[in-house]
PDB file of C-alpha atoms in Angstrom:
ATOM      1  CA  ASP A 805      -8.084 277.608-154.041  1.00  0.00           C
ATOM      2  CA  ILE A 806      -9.080 275.025-156.730  1.00  0.00           C
ATOM      3  CA  GLN A 807     -12.120 273.096-155.792  1.00  0.00           C
ATOM      4  CA  MET A 808     -12.420 269.492-157.037  1.00  0.00           C
ATOM      5  CA  THR A 809     -15.870 267.871-157.272  1.00  0.00           C
ATOM      6  CA  GLN A 810     -16.270 263.982-157.742  1.00  0.00           C
ATOM      7  CA  SER A 811     -19.362 262.252-158.913  1.00  0.00           C
ATOM      8  CA  PRO A 812     -21.014 260.078-158.116  1.00  0.00           C
ATOM      9  CA  SER A 813     -20.323 259.940-154.331  1.00  0.00           C
ATOM     10  CA  SER A 814     -20.894 256.187-154.427  1.00  0.00           C
ATOM     11  CA  VAL A 815     -21.544 253.373-156.953  1.00  0.00           C
ATOM     12  CA  SER A 816     -22.351 249.758-156.844  1.00  0.00           C
ATOM     13  CA  ALA A 817     -21.547 247.504-159.686  1.00  0.00           C
ATOM     14  CA  SER A 818     -21.105 244.108-160.543  1.00  0.00           C
ATOM     15  CA  VAL A 819     -17.944 242.230-161.120  1.00  0.00           C
ATOM     16  CA  GLY A 820     -16.871 242.599-164.759  1.00  0.00           C
ATOM     17  CA  ASP A 821     -18.723 245.885-165.093  1.00  0.00           C
ATOM     18  CA  LYS A 822     -17.277 249.066-166.514  1.00  0.00           C
ATOM     19  CA  VAL A 823     -17.105 251.850-163.741  1.00  0.00           C
ATOM     20  CA  THR A 824     -16.459 255.604-164.546  1.00  0.00           C
ATOM     21  CA  ILE A 825     -15.901 258.214-161.953  1.00  0.00           C
ATOM     22  CA  SER A 826     -15.721 261.895-162.813  1.00  0.00           C
ATOM     23  CA  CYS A 827     -13.832 264.743-161.189  1.00  0.00           C
ATOM     24  CA  ARG A 828     -14.167 268.355-162.183  1.00  0.00           C
ATOM     25  CA  ALA A 829     -11.775 271.145-161.252  1.00  0.00           C
ATOM     26  CA  SER A 830     -13.170 274.591-160.309  1.00  0.00           C
ATOM     27  CA  GLN A 831     -10.420 276.195-162.952  1.00  0.00           C
ATOM     28  CA  ASP A 832      -7.984 274.915-165.429  1.00  0.00           C
ATOM     29  CA  VAL A 833      -5.578 272.319-163.981  1.00  0.00           C
ATOM     30  CA  SER A 834      -4.251 271.390-167.474  1.00  0.00           C
ATOM     31  CA  THR A 835      -3.333 267.715-166.935  1.00  0.00           C
ATOM     32  CA  TRP A 836      -2.100 267.974-163.316  1.00  0.00           C
ATOM     33  CA  LEU A 837      -4.265 265.503-162.013  1.00  0.00           C
ATOM     34  CA  ALA A 838      -3.870 262.258-160.028  1.00  0.00           C
ATOM     35  CA  TRP A 839      -6.011 259.305-159.011  1.00  0.00           C
ATOM     36  CA  TYR A 840      -5.787 257.443-155.600  1.00  0.00           C
ATOM     37  CA  GLN A 841      -7.335 254.366-154.157  1.00  0.00           C
ATOM     38  CA  GLN A 842      -7.880 254.072-150.484  1.00  0.00           C
ATOM     39  CA  LYS A 843      -9.126 250.865-148.845  1.00  0.00           C
ATOM     40  CA  PRO A 844     -10.594 250.688-145.315  1.00  0.00           C
ATOM     41  CA  GLY A 845      -7.935 251.392-142.460  1.00  0.00           C
ATOM     42  CA  LYS A 846      -5.236 251.700-145.102  1.00  0.00           C
ATOM     43  CA  ALA A 847      -3.233 254.573-146.557  1.00  0.00           C
ATOM     44  CA  PRO A 848      -4.120 255.772-150.116  1.00  0.00           C
ATOM     45  CA  LYS A 849      -2.197 254.411-152.933  1.00  0.00           C
ATOM     46  CA  VAL A 850      -1.641 256.255-156.472  1.00  0.00           C
ATOM     47  CA  LEU A 851      -3.246 254.720-159.454  1.00  0.00           C
ATOM     48  CA  ILE A 852      -2.810 257.588-162.038  1.00  0.00           C
ATOM     49  CA  TYR A 853      -0.844 260.742-162.400  1.00  0.00           C
ATOM     50  CA  ILE A 854      -0.560 263.549-164.973  1.00  0.00           C
ATOM     51  CA  THR A 855      -4.163 262.465-166.001  1.00  0.00           C
ATOM     52  CA  SER A 856      -3.455 259.152-167.628  1.00  0.00           C
ATOM     53  CA  SER A 857      -0.113 257.837-166.621  1.00  0.00           C
ATOM     54  CA  LEU A 858      -0.552 254.546-164.914  1.00  0.00           C
ATOM     55  CA  GLN A 859       1.577 254.121-161.722  1.00  0.00           C
ATOM     56  CA  ARG A 860       3.879 251.028-161.868  1.00  0.00           C
ATOM     57  CA  GLY A 861       2.241 247.898-160.543  1.00  0.00           C
ATOM     58  CA  VAL A 862      -1.517 249.195-161.212  1.00  0.00           C
ATOM     59  CA  PRO A 863      -3.641 246.931-163.263  1.00  0.00           C
ATOM     60  CA  SER A 864      -4.220 248.073-166.844  1.00  0.00           C
ATOM     61  CA  ARG A 865      -7.999 247.878-166.277  1.00  0.00           C
ATOM     62  CA  PHE A 866      -7.616 251.293-164.641  1.00  0.00           C
ATOM     63  CA  SER A 867      -7.502 254.189-167.153  1.00  0.00           C
ATOM     64  CA  GLY A 868      -7.614 258.081-166.974  1.00  0.00           C
ATOM     65  CA  ARG A 869      -8.444 260.793-169.267  1.00  0.00           C
ATOM     66  CA  GLY A 870      -9.244 264.305-169.504  1.00  0.00           C
ATOM     67  CA  SER A 871      -7.873 267.950-169.313  1.00  0.00           C
ATOM     68  CA  GLY A 872      -8.549 271.362-168.286  1.00  0.00           C
ATOM     69  CA  THR A 873     -11.458 270.876-165.813  1.00  0.00           C
ATOM     70  CA  ASP A 874     -12.929 267.610-166.642  1.00  0.00           C
ATOM     71  CA  PHE A 875     -11.511 264.242-165.893  1.00  0.00           C
ATOM     72  CA  THR A 876     -12.536 260.545-165.629  1.00  0.00           C
ATOM     73  CA  LEU A 877     -11.240 257.466-164.013  1.00  0.00           C
ATOM     74  CA  THR A 878     -12.350 254.285-165.731  1.00  0.00           C
ATOM     75  CA  ILE A 879     -12.121 250.634-164.255  1.00  0.00           C
ATOM     76  CA  SER A 880     -12.855 248.502-167.367  1.00  0.00           C
ATOM     77  CA  SER A 881     -13.702 245.358-165.747  1.00  0.00           C
ATOM     78  CA  LEU A 882     -14.425 245.787-161.992  1.00  0.00           C
ATOM     79  CA  GLN A 883     -12.880 243.087-159.703  1.00  0.00           C
ATOM     80  CA  PRO A 884     -13.636 242.331-156.199  1.00  0.00           C
ATOM     81  CA  GLU A 885     -10.271 243.823-155.014  1.00  0.00           C
ATOM     82  CA  ASP A 886     -11.505 247.214-156.429  1.00  0.00           C
ATOM     83  CA  SER A 887     -13.864 247.867-153.756  1.00  0.00           C
ATOM     84  CA  ALA A 888     -12.558 250.940-152.285  1.00  0.00           C
ATOM     85  CA  THR A 889     -12.887 254.846-152.132  1.00  0.00           C
ATOM     86  CA  TYR A 890     -11.308 256.764-154.973  1.00  0.00           C
ATOM     87  CA  TYR A 891      -9.936 260.313-154.802  1.00  0.00           C
ATOM     88  CA  CYS A 892      -8.928 262.737-157.552  1.00  0.00           C
ATOM     89  CA  GLN A 893      -6.203 265.432-156.599  1.00  0.00           C
ATOM     90  CA  GLN A 894      -4.976 268.407-158.507  1.00  0.00           C
ATOM     91  CA  ALA A 895      -1.446 269.561-158.621  1.00  0.00           C
ATOM     92  CA  SER A 896      -1.720 272.554-160.784  1.00  0.00           C
ATOM     93  CA  SER A 897      -1.177 274.907-157.745  1.00  0.00           C
ATOM     94  CA  PHE A 898      -0.884 275.108-154.074  1.00  0.00           C
ATOM     95  CA  PRO A 899      -2.795 274.221-151.838  1.00  0.00           C
ATOM     96  CA  LEU A 900      -3.139 270.650-153.276  1.00  0.00           C
ATOM     97  CA  THR A 901      -6.877 269.736-153.304  1.00  0.00           C
ATOM     98  CA  PHE A 902      -8.659 266.535-153.313  1.00  0.00           C
ATOM     99  CA  GLY A 903     -12.121 265.558-154.436  1.00  0.00           C
ATOM    100  CA  GLY A 904     -14.506 264.386-151.906  1.00  0.00           C
ATOM    101  CA  GLY A 905     -14.245 260.757-152.874  1.00  0.00           C
ATOM    102  CA  THR A 906     -16.221 258.017-154.508  1.00  0.00           C
ATOM    103  CA  LYS A 907     -17.035 254.873-152.926  1.00  0.00           C
ATOM    104  CA  VAL A 908     -17.014 251.842-155.304  1.00  0.00           C
ATOM    105  CA  GLU A 909     -18.978 248.800-153.869  1.00  0.00           C
ATOM    106  CA  ILE A 910     -19.333 245.453-155.364  1.00  0.00           C
ATOM    107  CA  LYS A 911     -23.017 244.103-155.778  1.00  0.00           C
TER     108      LYS A 911
ATOM    109  CA  GLU Y 945      11.983 248.979-149.813  1.00  0.00           C
ATOM    110  CA  VAL Y 946      10.628 252.593-149.107  1.00  0.00           C
ATOM    111  CA  GLN Y 947       9.356 253.008-145.588  1.00  0.00           C
ATOM    112  CA  LEU Y 948       7.770 256.076-143.967  1.00  0.00           C
ATOM    113  CA  VAL Y 949       6.973 255.380-140.257  1.00  0.00           C
ATOM    114  CA  GLU Y 950       5.206 258.399-138.567  1.00  0.00           C
ATOM    115  CA  SER Y 951       5.207 258.884-134.709  1.00  0.00           C
ATOM    116  CA  GLY Y 952       4.223 261.603-132.179  1.00  0.00           C
ATOM    117  CA  GLY Y 953       0.417 261.299-132.508  1.00  0.00           C
ATOM    118  CA  GLY Y 954      -1.825 261.274-129.447  1.00  0.00           C
ATOM    119  CA  LEU Y 955      -4.490 263.097-127.319  1.00  0.00           C
ATOM    120  CA  VAL Y 956      -3.955 266.598-126.646  1.00  0.00           C
ATOM    121  CA  GLN Y 957      -6.106 269.371-125.378  1.00  0.00           C
ATOM    122  CA  PRO Y 958      -7.511 272.253-127.488  1.00  0.00           C
ATOM    123  CA  GLY Y 959      -4.701 275.066-127.721  1.00  0.00           C
ATOM    124  CA  GLY Y 960      -2.037 272.353-126.975  1.00  0.00           C
ATOM    125  CA  SER Y 961       0.967 271.384-129.112  1.00  0.00           C
ATOM    126  CA  LEU Y 962       2.270 268.108-130.609  1.00  0.00           C
ATOM    127  CA  ARG Y 963       5.178 267.335-132.919  1.00  0.00           C
ATOM    128  CA  LEU Y 964       4.879 264.637-135.413  1.00  0.00           C
ATOM    129  CA  SER Y 965       7.805 262.924-136.799  1.00  0.00           C
ATOM    130  CA  CYS Y 966       8.407 260.765-139.837  1.00  0.00           C
ATOM    131  CA  ALA Y 967      11.490 258.420-140.301  1.00  0.00           C
ATOM    132  CA  ALA Y 968      12.272 257.574-143.980  1.00  0.00           C
ATOM    133  CA  SER Y 969      14.314 254.658-145.487  1.00  0.00           C
ATOM    134  CA  GLY Y 970      14.755 252.935-148.648  1.00  0.00           C
ATOM    135  CA  PHE Y 971      15.199 255.876-150.826  1.00  0.00           C
ATOM    136  CA  THR Y 972      17.358 258.967-151.482  1.00  0.00           C
ATOM    137  CA  PHE Y 973      15.461 261.204-148.848  1.00  0.00           C
ATOM    138  CA  SER Y 974      17.460 264.309-149.702  1.00  0.00           C
ATOM    139  CA  THR Y 975      16.310 264.387-153.372  1.00  0.00           C
ATOM    140  CA  TYR Y 976      12.586 264.267-152.672  1.00  0.00           C
ATOM    141  CA  TRP Y 977       9.855 266.842-151.710  1.00  0.00           C
ATOM    142  CA  MET Y 978       7.918 265.637-148.711  1.00  0.00           C
ATOM    143  CA  SER Y 979       4.262 266.090-147.586  1.00  0.00           C
ATOM    144  CA  TRP Y 980       1.876 265.840-144.773  1.00  0.00           C
ATOM    145  CA  VAL Y 981      -1.769 264.838-145.623  1.00  0.00           C
ATOM    146  CA  ARG Y 982      -4.509 264.294-143.045  1.00  0.00           C
ATOM    147  CA  GLN Y 983      -7.709 262.540-142.868  1.00  0.00           C
ATOM    148  CA  ALA Y 984     -10.469 263.317-140.257  1.00  0.00           C
ATOM    149  CA  PRO Y 985     -12.311 260.304-138.946  1.00  0.00           C
ATOM    150  CA  GLY Y 986     -14.673 259.191-141.603  1.00  0.00           C
ATOM    151  CA  LYS Y 987     -13.989 261.961-143.798  1.00  0.00           C
ATOM    152  CA  GLY Y 988     -11.737 262.655-147.184  1.00  0.00           C
ATOM    153  CA  LEU Y 989      -8.132 263.703-147.602  1.00  0.00           C
ATOM    154  CA  GLU Y 990      -6.686 266.897-146.933  1.00  0.00           C
ATOM    155  CA  TRP Y 991      -3.305 268.058-147.875  1.00  0.00           C
ATOM    156  CA  VAL Y 992      -1.640 269.798-145.025  1.00  0.00           C
ATOM    157  CA  ALA Y 993       1.951 270.930-145.909  1.00  0.00           C
ATOM    158  CA  ASN Y 994       4.997 270.423-148.379  1.00  0.00           C
ATOM    159  CA  ILE Y 995       8.691 270.884-147.948  1.00  0.00           C
ATOM    160  CA  ASN Y 996      11.195 271.054-150.730  1.00  0.00           C
ATOM    161  CA  GLU Y 997      14.458 268.794-151.029  1.00  0.00           C
ATOM    162  CA  ASP Y 998      16.661 271.070-148.849  1.00  0.00           C
ATOM    163  CA  GLY Y 999      13.940 272.579-146.725  1.00  0.00           C
ATOM    164  CA  SER Y1000      14.419 276.020-148.205  1.00  0.00           C
ATOM    165  CA  ASP Y1001      10.770 276.193-149.434  1.00  0.00           C
ATOM    166  CA  TYR Y1002       7.390 275.186-147.923  1.00  0.00           C
ATOM    167  CA  TYR Y1003       3.594 275.557-148.340  1.00  0.00           C
ATOM    168  CA  TYR Y1004       0.711 275.114-146.239  1.00  0.00           C
ATOM    169  CA  VAL Y1005      -3.063 274.818-146.563  1.00  0.00           C
ATOM    170  CA  ASP Y1006      -4.733 277.896-145.124  1.00  0.00           C
ATOM    171  CA  SER Y1007      -6.367 276.476-142.164  1.00  0.00           C
ATOM    172  CA  VAL Y1008      -2.828 275.614-140.489  1.00  0.00           C
ATOM    173  CA  LYS Y1009      -0.647 278.606-141.603  1.00  0.00           C
ATOM    174  CA  GLY Y1010       0.701 280.294-138.635  1.00  0.00           C
ATOM    175  CA  ARG Y1011       0.195 277.334-136.394  1.00  0.00           C
ATOM    176  CA  PHE Y1012       1.818 274.440-138.018  1.00  0.00           C
ATOM    177  CA  THR Y1013       5.513 274.319-139.212  1.00  0.00           C
ATOM    178  CA  ILE Y1014       7.029 271.634-141.483  1.00  0.00           C
ATOM    179  CA  SER Y1015      10.685 270.921-141.410  1.00  0.00           C
ATOM    180  CA  ARG Y1016      13.397 268.233-142.350  1.00  0.00           C
ATOM    181  CA  ASP Y1017      16.570 266.790-141.323  1.00  0.00           C
ATOM    182  CA  ASN Y1018      18.398 265.287-144.256  1.00  0.00           C
ATOM    183  CA  ALA Y1019      21.228 263.919-142.192  1.00  0.00           C
ATOM    184  CA  ARG Y1020      18.692 262.069-140.256  1.00  0.00           C
ATOM    185  CA  ASN Y1021      16.187 261.203-143.091  1.00  0.00           C
ATOM    186  CA  SER Y1022      13.482 262.557-141.213  1.00  0.00           C
ATOM    187  CA  VAL Y1023      10.389 265.177-141.708  1.00  0.00           C
ATOM    188  CA  SER Y1024       8.592 266.767-138.912  1.00  0.00           C
ATOM    189  CA  LEU Y1025       5.282 268.669-138.171  1.00  0.00           C
ATOM    190  CA  GLN Y1026       5.201 270.853-135.374  1.00  0.00           C
ATOM    191  CA  MET Y1027       1.639 271.622-134.483  1.00  0.00           C
ATOM    192  CA  ASN Y1028       0.624 274.459-132.201  1.00  0.00           C
ATOM    193  CA  SER Y1029      -2.710 276.044-131.002  1.00  0.00           C
ATOM    194  CA  LEU Y1030      -4.480 272.906-131.941  1.00  0.00           C
ATOM    195  CA  ARG Y1031      -8.186 272.776-132.537  1.00  0.00           C
ATOM    196  CA  ALA Y1032     -10.842 270.102-132.405  1.00  0.00           C
ATOM    197  CA  GLU Y1033     -10.932 270.268-136.263  1.00  0.00           C
ATOM    198  CA  ASP Y1034      -7.209 269.205-136.457  1.00  0.00           C
ATOM    199  CA  THR Y1035      -8.175 265.820-135.095  1.00  0.00           C
ATOM    200  CA  ALA Y1036      -7.262 263.415-137.770  1.00  0.00           C
ATOM    201  CA  VAL Y1037      -4.974 260.587-139.024  1.00  0.00           C
ATOM    202  CA  TYR Y1038      -1.756 262.297-140.374  1.00  0.00           C
ATOM    203  CA  PHE Y1039       0.151 260.771-143.132  1.00  0.00           C
ATOM    204  CA  CYS Y1040       3.725 261.254-144.102  1.00  0.00           C
ATOM    205  CA  VAL Y1041       3.980 261.302-148.124  1.00  0.00           C
ATOM    206  CA  ILE Y1042       6.691 261.290-150.762  1.00  0.00           C
ATOM    207  CA  TYR Y1043       5.764 264.097-153.151  1.00  0.00           C
ATOM    208  CA  HIS Y1044       6.773 263.843-156.786  1.00  0.00           C
ATOM    209  CA  VAL Y1045       7.263 267.659-157.655  1.00  0.00           C
ATOM    210  CA  SER Y1046       7.835 267.053-161.335  1.00  0.00           C
ATOM    211  CA  SER Y1047       4.501 265.057-161.611  1.00  0.00           C
ATOM    212  CA  GLY Y1048       2.381 266.474-158.951  1.00  0.00           C
ATOM    213  CA  PHE Y1049       1.483 263.334-157.192  1.00  0.00           C
ATOM    214  CA  LEU Y1050       1.664 261.719-153.648  1.00  0.00           C
ATOM    215  CA  ASP Y1051       3.652 258.441-154.047  1.00  0.00           C
ATOM    216  CA  TYR Y1052       4.681 256.480-150.921  1.00  0.00           C
ATOM    217  CA  TRP Y1053       2.669 256.919-147.711  1.00  0.00           C
ATOM    218  CA  GLY Y1054       3.166 256.041-144.319  1.00  0.00           C
ATOM    219  CA  GLN Y1055       0.696 254.205-142.225  1.00  0.00           C
ATOM    220  CA  GLY Y1056      -0.399 257.618-140.478  1.00  0.00           C
ATOM    221  CA  THR Y1057      -0.590 258.562-136.985  1.00  0.00           C
ATOM    222  CA  LEU Y1058      -3.770 259.743-135.163  1.00  0.00           C
ATOM    223  CA  VAL Y1059      -3.977 263.073-133.504  1.00  0.00           C
ATOM    224  CA  THR Y1060      -6.895 263.764-131.287  1.00  0.00           C
ATOM    225  CA  VAL Y1061      -7.772 267.237-130.084  1.00  0.00           C
ATOM    226  CA  SER Y1062     -10.097 266.978-127.059  1.00  0.00           C
ATOM    227  CA  SER Y1063     -10.630 268.186-123.737  1.00  0.00           C
TER     228      SER Y1063
END
């Protein structure tokens, strides 16, 4: 199985700051990587798929990049509504696997 | 509007069985793969199972193989998860999700149904 490791596990930043979350795969997943946002008590919502494709309706301050084993999700200018936990997920092979999550808090 | 409504969760004793159902609407159900994803209380996301468009192909996480069965009824726009030999570690919120097989991501999610395995 492909293990996904996210860092940091939590980050606290101010409104307007740039925030970058990393995700590392235990083996090459090419660009089969998605990112999700989950707010407390809610279902996750997809932000980005195939590494860098922005899902419809997702603000352009979210972006993704990477390939192979190293990926990043960047929030270019953090907004109050971005307070949430973010997960990466690989789709290179079954079982689909998620990273452990990164909690983003607003200072 | 896409809607996925899970049902069937509840409290069950270890070793017991439960059947989750997901009623889908607002999209052409028979043309999409479907998934179940779970989240233990206070923990991260874990993919559980996938089923293809016509139900002829399916995949499971190792921890549920031989105990859980995913199925679908395209005539009724529903997907189910039969869970047998339940263990305490199966306690979680179970989400029904549309899976985009060509892009590998989990798109629309239901609100989830809580399964608690406890004596």
